[in-house]
mmCIF file of C-alpha atoms in Angstrom:
data_model
loop_
_atom_site.group_PDB
_atom_site.id
_atom_site.type_symbol
_atom_site.label_atom_id
_atom_site.label_comp_id
_atom_site.label_asym_id
_atom_site.label_seq_id
_atom_site.Cartn_x
_atom_site.Cartn_y
_atom_site.Cartn_z
ATOM 1 C CA MET A 123 73.143 92.411 18.279
ATOM 2 C CA ALA A 124 76.572 93.633 17.196
ATOM 3 C CA SER A 125 78.175 91.632 19.964
ATOM 4 C CA SER A 126 76.211 88.586 18.907
ATOM 5 C CA ALA A 127 77.269 89.039 15.287
ATOM 6 C CA ARG A 128 80.895 89.326 16.272
ATOM 7 C CA THR A 129 80.540 86.211 18.362
ATOM 8 C CA ASN A 130 78.970 84.326 15.460
ATOM 9 C CA ASN A 131 81.651 85.539 13.040
ATOM 10 C CA SER A 132 84.352 84.516 15.468
ATOM 11 C CA ALA A 133 82.810 81.094 15.885
ATOM 12 C CA GLU A 134 82.487 80.672 12.126
ATOM 13 C CA GLY A 135 86.147 81.680 11.690
ATOM 14 C CA GLU A 136 87.265 79.198 14.289
ATOM 15 C CA SER A 137 85.108 76.521 12.706
ATOM 16 C CA SER A 138 86.528 77.349 9.274
ATOM 17 C CA ALA A 139 90.079 77.217 10.635
ATOM 18 C CA GLY A 140 89.335 73.850 12.139
ATOM 19 C CA ARG A 141 88.212 72.620 8.726
ATOM 20 C CA ARG A 142 91.339 73.880 6.909
ATOM 21 C CA ARG A 143 93.198 71.288 4.902
ATOM 22 C CA PRO A 144 96.332 70.132 6.705
ATOM 23 C CA GLY A 145 99.681 71.029 5.149
ATOM 24 C CA ARG A 146 101.904 68.564 3.309
ATOM 25 C CA PRO A 147 103.154 65.968 5.791
ATOM 26 C CA THR A 148 106.829 66.045 6.627
ATOM 27 C CA LEU A 149 108.790 63.119 5.185
ATOM 28 C CA SER A 150 110.208 60.551 7.547
ATOM 29 C CA ASN A 151 113.980 60.308 7.927
ATOM 30 C CA GLU A 152 113.986 57.180 5.767
ATOM 31 C CA GLN A 153 112.088 58.916 2.955
ATOM 32 C CA LEU A 154 114.360 61.941 3.117
ATOM 33 C CA LEU A 155 117.473 59.751 2.954
ATOM 34 C CA ASP A 156 116.068 57.876 -0.029
ATOM 35 C CA LYS A 157 115.353 61.134 -1.878
ATOM 36 C CA ALA A 158 118.825 62.449 -1.090
ATOM 37 C CA LEU A 159 120.534 59.227 -2.141
ATOM 38 C CA GLU A 160 118.846 59.257 -5.537
ATOM 39 C CA LEU A 161 120.320 62.690 -6.211
ATOM 40 C CA PHE A 162 123.761 61.690 -4.908
ATOM 41 C CA PHE A 163 123.697 58.668 -7.219
ATOM 42 C CA GLU A 164 122.678 60.816 -10.172
ATOM 43 C CA LYS A 165 124.949 63.843 -9.689
ATOM 44 C CA GLY A 166 127.564 62.836 -7.132
ATOM 45 C CA PHE A 167 128.279 64.565 -3.842
ATOM 46 C CA ASP A 168 129.651 67.823 -5.261
ATOM 47 C CA GLY A 169 126.925 68.072 -7.888
ATOM 48 C CA THR A 170 124.102 67.721 -5.392
ATOM 49 C CA SER A 171 122.965 70.738 -3.394
ATOM 50 C CA ILE A 172 120.828 70.977 -0.293
ATOM 51 C CA ASP A 173 118.457 73.140 -2.352
ATOM 52 C CA ALA A 174 118.008 70.292 -4.843
ATOM 53 C CA ILE A 175 117.424 67.792 -2.050
ATOM 54 C CA THR A 176 114.851 69.943 -0.292
ATOM 55 C CA ALA A 177 113.076 70.624 -3.577
ATOM 56 C CA SER A 178 112.912 66.902 -4.339
ATOM 57 C CA ALA A 179 111.737 66.084 -0.826
ATOM 58 C CA GLY A 180 109.315 69.022 -0.611
ATOM 59 C CA MET A 181 110.910 69.969 2.685
ATOM 60 C CA ALA A 182 112.212 73.200 4.173
ATOM 61 C CA LYS A 183 115.977 73.628 4.368
ATOM 62 C CA ARG A 184 115.778 74.371 8.067
ATOM 63 C CA THR A 185 114.171 70.963 8.629
ATOM 64 C CA VAL A 186 116.985 69.168 6.822
ATOM 65 C CA TYR A 187 119.640 71.153 8.676
ATOM 66 C CA ALA A 188 117.886 70.495 11.975
ATOM 67 C CA ARG A 189 118.005 66.757 11.318
ATOM 68 C CA TYR A 190 121.489 66.366 9.850
ATOM 69 C CA GLY A 191 123.427 69.587 10.287
ATOM 70 C CA ASP A 192 125.091 69.719 6.868
ATOM 71 C CA LYS A 193 125.257 68.028 3.480
ATOM 72 C CA THR A 194 128.163 65.753 4.442
ATOM 73 C CA SER A 195 126.288 64.319 7.410
ATOM 74 C CA LEU A 196 123.209 63.821 5.252
ATOM 75 C CA PHE A 197 125.288 62.068 2.590
ATOM 76 C CA LYS A 198 126.874 59.699 5.099
ATOM 77 C CA ALA A 199 123.523 58.909 6.675
ATOM 78 C CA ALA A 200 121.952 58.176 3.278
ATOM 79 C CA LEU A 201 124.890 56.008 2.261
ATOM 80 C CA SER A 202 124.843 54.130 5.560
ATOM 81 C CA ARG A 203 121.153 53.360 5.155
ATOM 82 C CA ALA A 204 121.697 52.122 1.596
ATOM 83 C CA ILE A 205 124.546 49.845 2.697
ATOM 84 C CA ASP A 206 122.455 48.375 5.510
ATOM 85 C CA GLU A 207 119.684 47.553 3.051
ATOM 86 C CA TRP A 208 122.088 46.113 0.462
ATOM 87 C CA ILE A 209 124.402 43.843 2.456
ATOM 88 C CA VAL A 210 123.653 40.127 2.559
ATOM 89 C CA PRO A 211 122.602 39.039 6.063
ATOM 90 C CA VAL A 212 124.832 36.358 7.567
ATOM 91 C CA GLU A 213 121.717 34.289 8.214
ATOM 92 C CA ARG A 214 121.139 34.010 4.458
ATOM 93 C CA LEU A 215 124.691 32.785 3.908
ATOM 94 C CA ARG A 216 124.351 30.281 6.723
ATOM 95 C CA ALA A 217 121.103 28.993 5.204
ATOM 96 C CA ALA A 218 123.027 28.158 1.995
ATOM 97 C CA GLU A 219 125.308 25.667 3.771
ATOM 98 C CA CYS A 220 125.200 21.976 2.961
ATOM 99 C CA ASP A 221 127.351 18.929 3.776
ATOM 100 C CA ASP A 222 129.642 19.488 0.786
ATOM 101 C CA LEU A 223 132.068 22.391 1.369
ATOM 102 C CA GLU A 224 132.669 23.084 -2.313
ATOM 103 C CA GLU A 225 128.943 23.273 -3.021
ATOM 104 C CA THR A 226 128.493 25.487 0.048
ATOM 105 C CA LEU A 227 131.200 27.890 -1.123
ATOM 106 C CA LEU A 228 129.767 27.923 -4.630
ATOM 107 C CA ARG A 229 126.332 28.883 -3.301
ATOM 108 C CA ILE A 230 127.812 31.569 -1.050
ATOM 109 C CA GLY A 231 129.959 32.897 -3.895
ATOM 110 C CA GLN A 232 126.950 33.092 -6.199
ATOM 111 C CA ILE A 233 124.932 34.965 -3.568
ATOM 112 C CA LEU A 234 127.697 37.492 -2.918
ATOM 113 C CA VAL A 235 128.584 38.060 -6.579
ATOM 114 C CA THR A 236 124.925 38.451 -7.564
ATOM 115 C CA ASN A 237 124.487 40.959 -4.765
ATOM 116 C CA VAL A 238 127.526 43.049 -5.686
ATOM 117 C CA LEU A 239 126.443 43.117 -9.345
ATOM 118 C CA SER A 240 122.839 44.061 -8.541
ATOM 119 C CA PRO A 241 121.701 47.584 -9.510
ATOM 120 C CA ALA A 242 121.915 48.689 -5.873
ATOM 121 C CA GLY A 243 125.351 47.124 -5.501
ATOM 122 C CA LEU A 244 126.715 48.742 -8.647
ATOM 123 C CA ARG A 245 125.434 52.180 -7.659
ATOM 124 C CA LEU A 246 126.978 51.879 -4.209
ATOM 125 C CA LEU A 247 130.291 50.687 -5.636
ATOM 126 C CA ARG A 248 130.563 53.566 -8.048
ATOM 127 C CA LEU A 249 129.411 56.200 -5.578
ATOM 128 C CA THR A 250 131.757 55.080 -2.793
ATOM 129 C CA ASN A 251 134.673 54.761 -5.215
ATOM 130 C CA ALA A 252 134.020 58.244 -6.584
ATOM 131 C CA GLU A 253 133.891 59.878 -3.158
ATOM 132 C CA ALA A 254 136.369 57.723 -1.210
ATOM 133 C CA MET A 255 139.340 59.901 -2.181
ATOM 134 C CA HIS A 256 137.760 62.914 -0.462
ATOM 135 C CA MET A 257 136.003 60.949 2.287
ATOM 136 C CA PRO A 258 138.029 57.783 2.973
ATOM 137 C CA GLU A 259 135.942 57.115 6.055
ATOM 138 C CA ILE A 260 133.027 56.000 3.887
ATOM 139 C CA SER A 261 135.088 53.100 2.539
ATOM 140 C CA THR A 262 136.033 52.173 6.097
ATOM 141 C CA GLY A 263 132.386 52.283 7.081
ATOM 142 C CA ASN A 264 131.453 50.117 4.102
ATOM 143 C CA VAL A 265 133.962 47.489 5.211
ATOM 144 C CA GLN A 266 132.840 47.599 8.828
ATOM 145 C CA ARG A 267 129.149 47.300 8.036
ATOM 146 C CA GLY A 268 129.287 44.885 5.121
ATOM 147 C CA THR A 269 132.582 43.063 4.712
ATOM 148 C CA GLU A 270 133.575 42.386 8.313
ATOM 149 C CA PRO A 271 130.432 40.379 9.215
ATOM 150 C CA THR A 272 130.902 38.291 6.050
ATOM 151 C CA LEU A 273 134.580 37.709 6.858
ATOM 152 C CA ALA A 274 133.695 36.653 10.399
ATOM 153 C CA TYR A 275 131.114 34.204 9.074
ATOM 154 C CA LEU A 276 133.514 32.700 6.507
ATOM 155 C CA THR A 277 136.244 32.399 9.140
ATOM 156 C CA ASP A 278 133.853 30.456 11.350
ATOM 157 C CA LEU A 279 132.769 28.321 8.382
ATOM 158 C CA PHE A 280 136.349 27.290 7.588
ATOM 159 C CA ARG A 281 137.077 26.536 11.210
ATOM 160 C CA ARG A 282 133.984 24.376 11.516
ATOM 161 C CA HIS A 283 134.698 22.420 8.343
ATOM 162 C CA LEU A 284 138.491 22.337 8.322
ATOM 163 C CA GLY A 285 139.742 23.023 11.825
ATOM 164 C CA GLY A 286 139.548 19.527 13.247
ATOM 165 C CA PRO A 287 137.670 18.450 16.374
ATOM 166 C CA ASP A 288 138.572 21.589 18.321
ATOM 167 C CA GLY A 289 137.771 23.928 15.424
ATOM 168 C CA ALA A 290 141.240 25.497 15.536
ATOM 169 C CA ARG A 291 142.785 26.799 12.325
ATOM 170 C CA ASP A 292 145.180 29.715 12.484
ATOM 171 C CA ASP A 293 144.800 30.694 8.826
ATOM 172 C CA ALA A 294 140.986 30.589 8.692
ATOM 173 C CA GLY A 295 140.751 34.395 8.731
ATOM 174 C CA GLN A 296 143.307 34.748 5.949
ATOM 175 C CA ALA A 297 141.443 32.114 3.958
ATOM 176 C CA ALA A 298 138.193 34.045 4.368
ATOM 177 C CA GLN A 299 139.843 37.211 3.019
ATOM 178 C CA ALA A 300 141.394 35.282 0.138
ATOM 179 C CA PHE A 301 138.027 33.755 -0.745
ATOM 180 C CA LEU A 302 136.365 37.166 -0.959
ATOM 181 C CA ASN A 303 139.229 38.665 -2.960
ATOM 182 C CA LEU A 304 139.315 35.807 -5.437
ATOM 183 C CA VAL A 305 135.636 35.023 -5.881
ATOM 184 C CA VAL A 306 133.956 38.414 -5.378
ATOM 185 C CA GLY A 307 136.764 40.916 -5.896
ATOM 186 C CA GLY A 308 137.235 40.371 -9.632
ATOM 187 C CA PRO A 309 133.610 40.972 -10.697
ATOM 188 C CA ALA A 310 133.318 43.836 -8.209
ATOM 189 C CA ASN A 311 136.422 45.609 -9.565
ATOM 190 C CA ASN A 312 135.276 45.202 -13.159
ATOM 191 C CA ALA A 313 131.826 46.515 -12.330
ATOM 192 C CA ALA A 314 133.254 49.480 -10.419
ATOM 193 C CA TRP A 315 135.138 50.529 -13.555
ATOM 194 C CA GLY A 316 131.996 50.237 -15.661
ATOM 195 C CA MET A 317 133.010 47.078 -17.528
ATOM 196 C CA LEU A 318 130.091 45.037 -18.862
ATOM 197 C CA ILE A 319 130.205 41.434 -17.662
ATOM 198 C CA ASP A 320 128.365 38.604 -19.375
ATOM 199 C CA PRO A 321 126.303 36.583 -16.847
ATOM 200 C CA ASP A 322 127.667 33.294 -18.191
ATOM 201 C CA GLU A 323 131.209 34.590 -17.724
ATOM 202 C CA VAL A 324 130.400 35.631 -14.177
ATOM 203 C CA GLU A 325 129.128 32.146 -13.419
ATOM 204 C CA ARG A 326 132.225 30.578 -14.954
ATOM 205 C CA HIS A 327 134.442 32.888 -12.944
ATOM 206 C CA THR A 328 132.634 32.009 -9.716
ATOM 207 C CA ARG A 329 132.881 28.265 -10.277
ATOM 208 C CA TYR A 330 136.561 28.302 -11.255
ATOM 209 C CA SER A 331 137.451 30.701 -8.470
ATOM 210 C CA VAL A 332 135.859 28.450 -5.865
ATOM 211 C CA ARG A 333 137.687 25.465 -7.290
ATOM 212 C CA LEU A 334 140.979 27.333 -7.451
ATOM 213 C CA PHE A 335 140.539 28.436 -3.861
ATOM 214 C CA LEU A 336 139.826 24.919 -2.631
ATOM 215 C CA HIS A 337 142.739 23.335 -4.501
ATOM 216 C CA GLY A 338 145.099 25.942 -3.150
ATOM 217 C CA PHE A 339 143.721 25.965 0.376
ATOM 218 C CA LEU A 340 143.003 22.284 0.959
ATOM 219 C CA ASP A 341 145.434 20.246 -1.094
ATOM 220 C CA ARG A 342 148.398 21.763 -2.880
ATOM 221 C CA ASN A 343 149.347 18.373 -4.279
ATOM 222 C CA ALA A 344 145.961 17.687 -5.863
ATOM 223 C CA GLN A 345 146.139 16.619 -9.500
ATOM 224 C CA THR A 346 144.008 18.334 -12.095
ATOM 225 C CA SER A 347 143.437 17.608 -15.755
ATOM 226 C CA PRO A 348 145.288 19.626 -18.433
ATOM 227 C CA ASP A 349 142.039 21.397 -19.353
ATOM 228 C CA GLU A 350 141.440 22.356 -15.729
ATOM 229 C CA GLU A 351 145.004 23.597 -15.320
ATOM 230 C CA ARG A 352 144.711 25.660 -18.488
ATOM 231 C CA ALA A 353 141.429 27.185 -17.330
ATOM 232 C CA LEU A 354 142.892 28.011 -13.927
ATOM 233 C CA ARG A 355 145.966 29.603 -15.518
ATOM 234 C CA GLU A 356 143.710 31.705 -17.730
ATOM 235 C CA LEU A 357 141.717 32.794 -14.691
ATOM 236 C CA LEU A 358 144.874 33.826 -12.856
ATOM 237 C CA GLY A 359 146.095 35.695 -15.924
ATOM 238 C CA GLU A 360 142.785 37.552 -16.175
ATOM 239 C CA ALA A 361 142.945 38.460 -12.487
ATOM 240 C CA ARG A 362 146.486 39.828 -12.860
ATOM 241 C CA ALA A 363 145.485 41.848 -15.926
ATOM 242 C CA GLN A 364 142.469 43.300 -14.120
ATOM 243 C CA LEU A 365 144.610 44.204 -11.128
ATOM 244 C CA ASP A 366 147.211 45.909 -13.338
ATOM 245 C CA GLU A 367 144.484 47.874 -15.124
ATOM 246 C CA ALA A 368 142.904 48.929 -11.829
ATOM 247 C CA ARG A 369 146.276 50.109 -10.515
ATOM 248 C CA ALA A 370 146.927 52.079 -13.680
ATOM 249 C CA ARG A 371 143.562 53.814 -13.454
ATOM 250 C CA LEU A 372 144.090 54.617 -9.782
ATOM 251 C CA ASP A 373 147.497 56.109 -10.603
ATOM 252 C CA GLN A 374 145.946 58.198 -13.356
ATOM 253 C CA ALA A 375 143.158 59.396 -11.069
ATOM 254 C CA ALA A 376 145.728 60.355 -8.412
ATOM 255 C CA ARG A 377 147.714 62.400 -10.940
ATOM 256 C CA LEU A 378 144.595 64.236 -12.083
ATOM 257 C CA ALA A 379 143.422 64.971 -8.556
#
C-alpha cells in the first residue's frame, strides 16, 4: 500500500509538473534590438546600461551577453537594424521615374527629404551624430547601407538620361553626390541640429534645389527671370549660412570634448 501511495504521489507530481504554466517566452533578436534601441534613443549610448535593457526586455543578462557579447555590439546591431528599416529602397525611387527628368528628380527629392525628416529619420540622425565622435564606424556604416545604394541609383539615372546613346558620362557620380548634398543635405543638417523646419519651406527648398541643380548641371548658359535668380541666390546664401553654423557647432563640440 505504501509503495502504491508513493507511486500515485509520484505520478500526481509528474502530472502537476506537466501542467505547470510555461515561463515567459524569450524575446526574438528583433524584439530585443527594438527594446534596446528605444533606450539608446532616449538616453544615449553612455546613459543606457545593460541592466536597463534587460529589465525593459524582461530578459536575463546572460542571454543578452550570449547573443551580442557587450553593449557596443548590441548598440551597433540595433542601429544597423533601424537603418535597414528606415532607408528608402532603390525600387521605390525607380518607381518614381517619369519621362521628364526634372519631375523625376523632384519626386525623388521629395521622397528622400520626407524620409530623412520622418520621426525615425530624425532619431537616427541625432543618435548617430551624437555617437559618431566616439564610434566613427557607425557613420561609415550608415553611408554604406543607406547612402551608397542611393548614389549608385542616381549615378545610373543621370547616365541613362544624360549620357548619350552609350550611357557614358564621367561626372554622373559627382552629379549624384551634388544632388544629395544640395537637395537632401540642407534639411538633414538643420534637423540634426534640432532646428524646426516649416513643411512649406521644405517643399520650397526641394523645388528650388532641384531647379538649381538642373540649371547648373545641364545648361550653364540658361536664362532665368530676375525673380528666379533672386530666389536661387537666397537659397545659396541660406545654404552657406547653414554650413557656417554647422562648422561652428562642430568646432565648439570638438573643443568641449
